[in-house]
Tab-separated table of N, CA, C and O in Angstrom:
chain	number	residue	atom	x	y	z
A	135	UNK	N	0.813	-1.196	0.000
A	135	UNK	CA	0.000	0.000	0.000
A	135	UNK	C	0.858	1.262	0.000
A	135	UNK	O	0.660	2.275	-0.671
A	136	UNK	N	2.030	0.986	1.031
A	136	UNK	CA	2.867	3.064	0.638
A	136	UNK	C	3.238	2.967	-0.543
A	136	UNK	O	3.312	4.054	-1.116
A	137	UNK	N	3.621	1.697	-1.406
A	137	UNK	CA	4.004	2.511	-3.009
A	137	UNK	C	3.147	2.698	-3.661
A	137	UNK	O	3.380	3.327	-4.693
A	138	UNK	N	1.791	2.267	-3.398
A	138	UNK	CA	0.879	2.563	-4.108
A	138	UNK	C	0.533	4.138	-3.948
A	138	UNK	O	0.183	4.926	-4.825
A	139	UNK	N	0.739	4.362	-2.542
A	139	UNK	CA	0.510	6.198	-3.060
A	139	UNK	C	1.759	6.969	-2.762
A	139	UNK	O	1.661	8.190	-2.634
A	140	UNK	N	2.809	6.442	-2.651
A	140	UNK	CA	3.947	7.037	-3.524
A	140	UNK	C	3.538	7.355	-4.723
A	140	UNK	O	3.239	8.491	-5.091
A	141	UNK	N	3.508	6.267	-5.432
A	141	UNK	CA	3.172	6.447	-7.429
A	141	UNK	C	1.682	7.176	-7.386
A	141	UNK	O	1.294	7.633	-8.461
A	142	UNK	N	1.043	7.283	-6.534
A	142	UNK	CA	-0.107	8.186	-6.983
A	142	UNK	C	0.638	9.150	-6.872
A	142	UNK	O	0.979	9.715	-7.911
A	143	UNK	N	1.099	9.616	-5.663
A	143	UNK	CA	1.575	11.011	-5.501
A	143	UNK	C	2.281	11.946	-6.480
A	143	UNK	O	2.067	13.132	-6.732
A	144	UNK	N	3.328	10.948	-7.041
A	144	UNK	CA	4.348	11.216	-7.618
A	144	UNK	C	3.488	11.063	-9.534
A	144	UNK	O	4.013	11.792	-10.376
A	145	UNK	N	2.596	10.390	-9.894
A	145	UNK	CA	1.977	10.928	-10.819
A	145	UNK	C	1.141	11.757	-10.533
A	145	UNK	O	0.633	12.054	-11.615
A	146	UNK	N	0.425	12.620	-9.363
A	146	UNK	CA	-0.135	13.866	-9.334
A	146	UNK	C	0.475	14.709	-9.713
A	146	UNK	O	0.073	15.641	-10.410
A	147	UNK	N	1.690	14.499	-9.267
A	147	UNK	CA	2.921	15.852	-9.159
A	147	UNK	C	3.169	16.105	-10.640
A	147	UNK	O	3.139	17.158	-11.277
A	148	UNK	N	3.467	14.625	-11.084
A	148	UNK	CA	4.295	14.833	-12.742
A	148	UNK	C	3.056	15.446	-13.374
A	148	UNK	O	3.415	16.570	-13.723
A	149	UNK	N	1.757	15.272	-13.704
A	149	UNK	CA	0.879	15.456	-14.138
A	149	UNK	C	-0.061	17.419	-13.890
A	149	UNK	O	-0.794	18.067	-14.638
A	150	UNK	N	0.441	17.663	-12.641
A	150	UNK	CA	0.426	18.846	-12.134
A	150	UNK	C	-0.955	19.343	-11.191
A	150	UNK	O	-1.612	20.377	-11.074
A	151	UNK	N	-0.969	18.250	-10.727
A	151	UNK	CA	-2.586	18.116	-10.010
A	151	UNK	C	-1.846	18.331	-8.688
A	151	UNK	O	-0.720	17.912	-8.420
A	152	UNK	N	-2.882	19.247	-7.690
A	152	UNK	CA	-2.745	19.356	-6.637
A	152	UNK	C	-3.655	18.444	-5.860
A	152	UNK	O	-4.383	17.584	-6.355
A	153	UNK	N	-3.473	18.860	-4.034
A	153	UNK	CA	-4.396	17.809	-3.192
A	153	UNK	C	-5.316	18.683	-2.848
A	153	UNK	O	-5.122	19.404	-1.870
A	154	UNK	N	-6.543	18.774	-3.636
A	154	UNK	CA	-7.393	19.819	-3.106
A	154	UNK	C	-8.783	18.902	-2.311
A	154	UNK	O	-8.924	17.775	-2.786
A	155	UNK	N	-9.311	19.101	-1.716
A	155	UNK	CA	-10.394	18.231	-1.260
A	155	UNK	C	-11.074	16.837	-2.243
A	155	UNK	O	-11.207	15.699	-1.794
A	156	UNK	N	-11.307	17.115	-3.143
A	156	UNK	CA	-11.221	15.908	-3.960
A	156	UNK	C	-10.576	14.762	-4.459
A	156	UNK	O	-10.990	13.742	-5.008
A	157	UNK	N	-9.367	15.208	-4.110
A	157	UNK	CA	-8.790	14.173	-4.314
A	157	UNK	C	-8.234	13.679	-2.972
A	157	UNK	O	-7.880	12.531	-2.706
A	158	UNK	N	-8.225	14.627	-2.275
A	158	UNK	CA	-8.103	13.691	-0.861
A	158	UNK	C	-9.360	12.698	-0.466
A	158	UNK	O	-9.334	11.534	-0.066
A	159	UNK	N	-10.119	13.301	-0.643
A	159	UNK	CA	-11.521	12.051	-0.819
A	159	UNK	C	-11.359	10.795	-1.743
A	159	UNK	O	-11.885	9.719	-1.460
A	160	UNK	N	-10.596	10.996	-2.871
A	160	UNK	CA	-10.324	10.142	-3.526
A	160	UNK	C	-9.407	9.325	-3.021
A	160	UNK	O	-9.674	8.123	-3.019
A	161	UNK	N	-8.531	9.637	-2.653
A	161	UNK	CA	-7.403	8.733	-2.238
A	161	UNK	C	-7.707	7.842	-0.942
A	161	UNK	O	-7.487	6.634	-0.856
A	162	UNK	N	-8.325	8.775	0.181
A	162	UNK	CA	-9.035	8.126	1.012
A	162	UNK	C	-9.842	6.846	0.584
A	162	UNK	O	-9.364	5.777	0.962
A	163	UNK	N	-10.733	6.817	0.016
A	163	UNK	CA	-11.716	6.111	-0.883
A	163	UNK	C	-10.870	4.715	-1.110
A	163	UNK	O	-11.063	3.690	-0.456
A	164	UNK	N	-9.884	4.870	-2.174
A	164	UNK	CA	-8.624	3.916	-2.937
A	164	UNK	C	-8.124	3.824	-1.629
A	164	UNK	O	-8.067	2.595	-1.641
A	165	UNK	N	-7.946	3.953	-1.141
A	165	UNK	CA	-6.783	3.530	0.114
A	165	UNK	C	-8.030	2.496	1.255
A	165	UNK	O	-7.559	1.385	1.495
A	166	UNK	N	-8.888	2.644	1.655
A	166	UNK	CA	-9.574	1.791	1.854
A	166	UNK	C	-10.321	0.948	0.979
A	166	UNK	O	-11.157	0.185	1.462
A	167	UNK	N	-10.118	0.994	-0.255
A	167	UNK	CA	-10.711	-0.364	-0.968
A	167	UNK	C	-9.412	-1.343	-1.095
A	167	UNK	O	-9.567	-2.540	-1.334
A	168	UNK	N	-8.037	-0.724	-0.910
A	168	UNK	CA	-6.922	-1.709	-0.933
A	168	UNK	C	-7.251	-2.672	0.295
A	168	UNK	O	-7.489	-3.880	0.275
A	169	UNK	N	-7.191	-1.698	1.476
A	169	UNK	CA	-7.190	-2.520	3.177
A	169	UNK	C	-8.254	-3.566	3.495
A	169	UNK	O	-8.064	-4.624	4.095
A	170	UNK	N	-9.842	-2.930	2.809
A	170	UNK	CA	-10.268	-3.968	2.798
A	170	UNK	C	-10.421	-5.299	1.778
A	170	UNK	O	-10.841	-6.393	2.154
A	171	UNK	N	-9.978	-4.965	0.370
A	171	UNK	CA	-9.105	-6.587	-0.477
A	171	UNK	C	-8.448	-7.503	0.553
A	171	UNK	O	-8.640	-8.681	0.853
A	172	UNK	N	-7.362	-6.290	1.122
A	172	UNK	CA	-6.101	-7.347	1.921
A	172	UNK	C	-7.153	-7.955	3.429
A	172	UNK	O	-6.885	-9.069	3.879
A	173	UNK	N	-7.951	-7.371	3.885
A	173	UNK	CA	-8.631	-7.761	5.060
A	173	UNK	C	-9.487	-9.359	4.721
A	173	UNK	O	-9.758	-10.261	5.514
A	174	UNK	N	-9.741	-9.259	3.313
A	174	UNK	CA	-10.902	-10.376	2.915
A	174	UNK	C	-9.473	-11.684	2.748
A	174	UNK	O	-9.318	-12.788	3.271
A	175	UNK	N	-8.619	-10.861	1.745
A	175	UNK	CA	-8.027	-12.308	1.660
A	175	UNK	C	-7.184	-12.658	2.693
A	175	UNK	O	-6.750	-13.805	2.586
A	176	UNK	N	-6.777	-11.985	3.750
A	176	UNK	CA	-5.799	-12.399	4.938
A	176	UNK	C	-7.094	-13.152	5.512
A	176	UNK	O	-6.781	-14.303	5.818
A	177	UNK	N	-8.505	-12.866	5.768
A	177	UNK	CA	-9.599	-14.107	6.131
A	177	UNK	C	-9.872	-15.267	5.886
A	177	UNK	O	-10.267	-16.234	6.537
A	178	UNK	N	-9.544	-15.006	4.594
A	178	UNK	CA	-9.797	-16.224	3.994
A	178	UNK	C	-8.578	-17.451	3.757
A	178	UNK	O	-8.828	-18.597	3.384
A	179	UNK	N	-7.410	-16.987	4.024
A	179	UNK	CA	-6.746	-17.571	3.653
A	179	UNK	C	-6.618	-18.362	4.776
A	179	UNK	O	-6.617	-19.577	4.578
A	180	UNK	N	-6.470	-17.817	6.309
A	180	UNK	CA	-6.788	-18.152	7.596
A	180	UNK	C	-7.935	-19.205	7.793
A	180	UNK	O	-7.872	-20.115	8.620
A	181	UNK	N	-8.959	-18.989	6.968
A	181	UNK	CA	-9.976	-20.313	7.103
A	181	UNK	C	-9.710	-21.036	6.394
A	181	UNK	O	-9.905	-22.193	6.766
A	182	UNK	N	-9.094	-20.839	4.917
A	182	UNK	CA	-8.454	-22.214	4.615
A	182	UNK	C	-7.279	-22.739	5.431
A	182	UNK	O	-7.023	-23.909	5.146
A	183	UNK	N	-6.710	-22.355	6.106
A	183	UNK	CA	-5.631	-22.772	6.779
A	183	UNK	C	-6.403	-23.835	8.131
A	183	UNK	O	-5.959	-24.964	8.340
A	184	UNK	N	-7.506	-23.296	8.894
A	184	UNK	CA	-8.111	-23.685	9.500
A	184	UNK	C	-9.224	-25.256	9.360
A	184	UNK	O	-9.447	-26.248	10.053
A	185	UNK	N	-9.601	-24.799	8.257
A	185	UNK	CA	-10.029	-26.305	7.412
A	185	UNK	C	-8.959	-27.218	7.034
A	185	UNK	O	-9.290	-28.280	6.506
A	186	UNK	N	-7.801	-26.981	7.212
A	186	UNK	CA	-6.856	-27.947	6.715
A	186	UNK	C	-6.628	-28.343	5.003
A	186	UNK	O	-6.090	-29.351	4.546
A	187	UNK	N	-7.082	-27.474	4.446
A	187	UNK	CA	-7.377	-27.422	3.007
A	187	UNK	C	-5.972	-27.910	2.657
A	187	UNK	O	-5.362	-27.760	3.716
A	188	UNK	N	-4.803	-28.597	1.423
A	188	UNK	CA	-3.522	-28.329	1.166
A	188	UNK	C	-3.103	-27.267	0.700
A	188	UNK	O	-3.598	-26.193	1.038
A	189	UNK	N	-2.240	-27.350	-0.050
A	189	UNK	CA	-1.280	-25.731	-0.215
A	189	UNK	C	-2.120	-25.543	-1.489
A	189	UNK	O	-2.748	-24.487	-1.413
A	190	UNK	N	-2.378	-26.307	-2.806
A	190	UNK	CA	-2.631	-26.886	-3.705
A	190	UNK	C	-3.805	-26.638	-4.006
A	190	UNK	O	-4.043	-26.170	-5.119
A	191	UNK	N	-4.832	-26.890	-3.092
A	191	UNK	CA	-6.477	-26.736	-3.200
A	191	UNK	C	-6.487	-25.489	-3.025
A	191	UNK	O	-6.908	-24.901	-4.021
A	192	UNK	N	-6.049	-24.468	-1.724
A	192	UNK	CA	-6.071	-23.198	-1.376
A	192	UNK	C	-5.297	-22.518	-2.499
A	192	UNK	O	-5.663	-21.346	-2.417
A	193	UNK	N	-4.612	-22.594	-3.290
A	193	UNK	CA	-3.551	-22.023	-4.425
A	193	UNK	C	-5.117	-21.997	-5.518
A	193	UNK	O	-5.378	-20.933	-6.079
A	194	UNK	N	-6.224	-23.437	-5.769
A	194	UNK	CA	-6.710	-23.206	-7.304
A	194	UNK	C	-8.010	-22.706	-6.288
A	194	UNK	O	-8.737	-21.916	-6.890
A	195	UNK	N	-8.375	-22.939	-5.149
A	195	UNK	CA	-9.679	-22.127	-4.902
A	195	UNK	C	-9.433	-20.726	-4.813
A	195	UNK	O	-10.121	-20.012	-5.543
A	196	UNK	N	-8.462	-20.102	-3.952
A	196	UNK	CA	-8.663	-18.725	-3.868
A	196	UNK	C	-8.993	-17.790	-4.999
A	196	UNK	O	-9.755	-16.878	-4.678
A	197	UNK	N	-8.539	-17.812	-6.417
A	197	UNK	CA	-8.442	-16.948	-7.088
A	197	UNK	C	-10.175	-17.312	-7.693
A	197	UNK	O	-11.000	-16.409	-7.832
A	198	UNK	N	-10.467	-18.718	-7.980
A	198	UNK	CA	-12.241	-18.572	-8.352
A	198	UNK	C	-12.659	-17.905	-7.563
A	198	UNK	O	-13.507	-17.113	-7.973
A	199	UNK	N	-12.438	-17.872	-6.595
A	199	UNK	CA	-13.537	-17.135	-5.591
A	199	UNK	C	-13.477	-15.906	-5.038
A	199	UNK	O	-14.527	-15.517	-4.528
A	200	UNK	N	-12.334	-15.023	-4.986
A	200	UNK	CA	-11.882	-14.159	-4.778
A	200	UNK	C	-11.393	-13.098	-5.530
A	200	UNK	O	-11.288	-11.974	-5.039
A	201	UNK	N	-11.029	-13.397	-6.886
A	201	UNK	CA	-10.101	-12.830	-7.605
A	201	UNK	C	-10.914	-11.674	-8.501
A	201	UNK	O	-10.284	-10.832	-9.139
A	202	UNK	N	-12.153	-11.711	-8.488
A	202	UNK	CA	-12.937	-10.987	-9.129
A	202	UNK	C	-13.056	-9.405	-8.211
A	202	UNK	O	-12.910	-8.257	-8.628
A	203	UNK	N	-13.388	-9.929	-6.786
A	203	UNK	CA	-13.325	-8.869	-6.158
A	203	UNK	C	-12.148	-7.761	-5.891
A	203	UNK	O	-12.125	-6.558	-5.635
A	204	UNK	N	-11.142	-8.842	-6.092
A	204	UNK	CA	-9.584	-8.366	-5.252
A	204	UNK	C	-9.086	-7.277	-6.827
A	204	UNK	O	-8.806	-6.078	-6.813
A	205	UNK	N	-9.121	-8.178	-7.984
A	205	UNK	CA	-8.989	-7.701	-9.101
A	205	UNK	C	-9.454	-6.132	-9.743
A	205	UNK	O	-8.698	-5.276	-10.203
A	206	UNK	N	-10.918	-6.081	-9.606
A	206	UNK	CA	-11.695	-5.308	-10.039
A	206	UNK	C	-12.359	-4.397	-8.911
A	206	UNK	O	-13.405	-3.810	-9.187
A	207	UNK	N	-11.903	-4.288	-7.909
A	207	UNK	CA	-12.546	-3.589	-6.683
A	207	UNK	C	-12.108	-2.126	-6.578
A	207	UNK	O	-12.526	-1.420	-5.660
């Protein structure tokens, strides 16, 4: 997540955009849709760990089931 808004930052700057209320809303916004991706899959990965799933099953289930959200969110 900090390089992710490093490189925002640093393409605001190159680009010549300031932080005026909008885009601090924005970034806010993006910065909690990262935490909660990482919140779902650090859950989930924990209940597969908990079910005893192998490395193998948890490697081809997570991404059917997850990857849409984590991807496109």
């Amino acid at each position: 997540m900090p390089l992710s808004l490093v490189g925002t930052f640093g393409a605001m700057y190159l680009l010549g955009f300031s932080l005026d209320n909008l885009s601090l809303m924005a970034l806010t916004i993006a910065t909690g849709f990262v935490v909660d991706d990482a919140i779902v899959m650090i859950e989930n990965i924990a209940r597969f760990v908990e079910a005893a799933w192998t490395r193998s099953t948890r490697r081809c289930a997570a991404p059917s089931r997850y990857g849409f959200t984590i991807n496109f969110a």
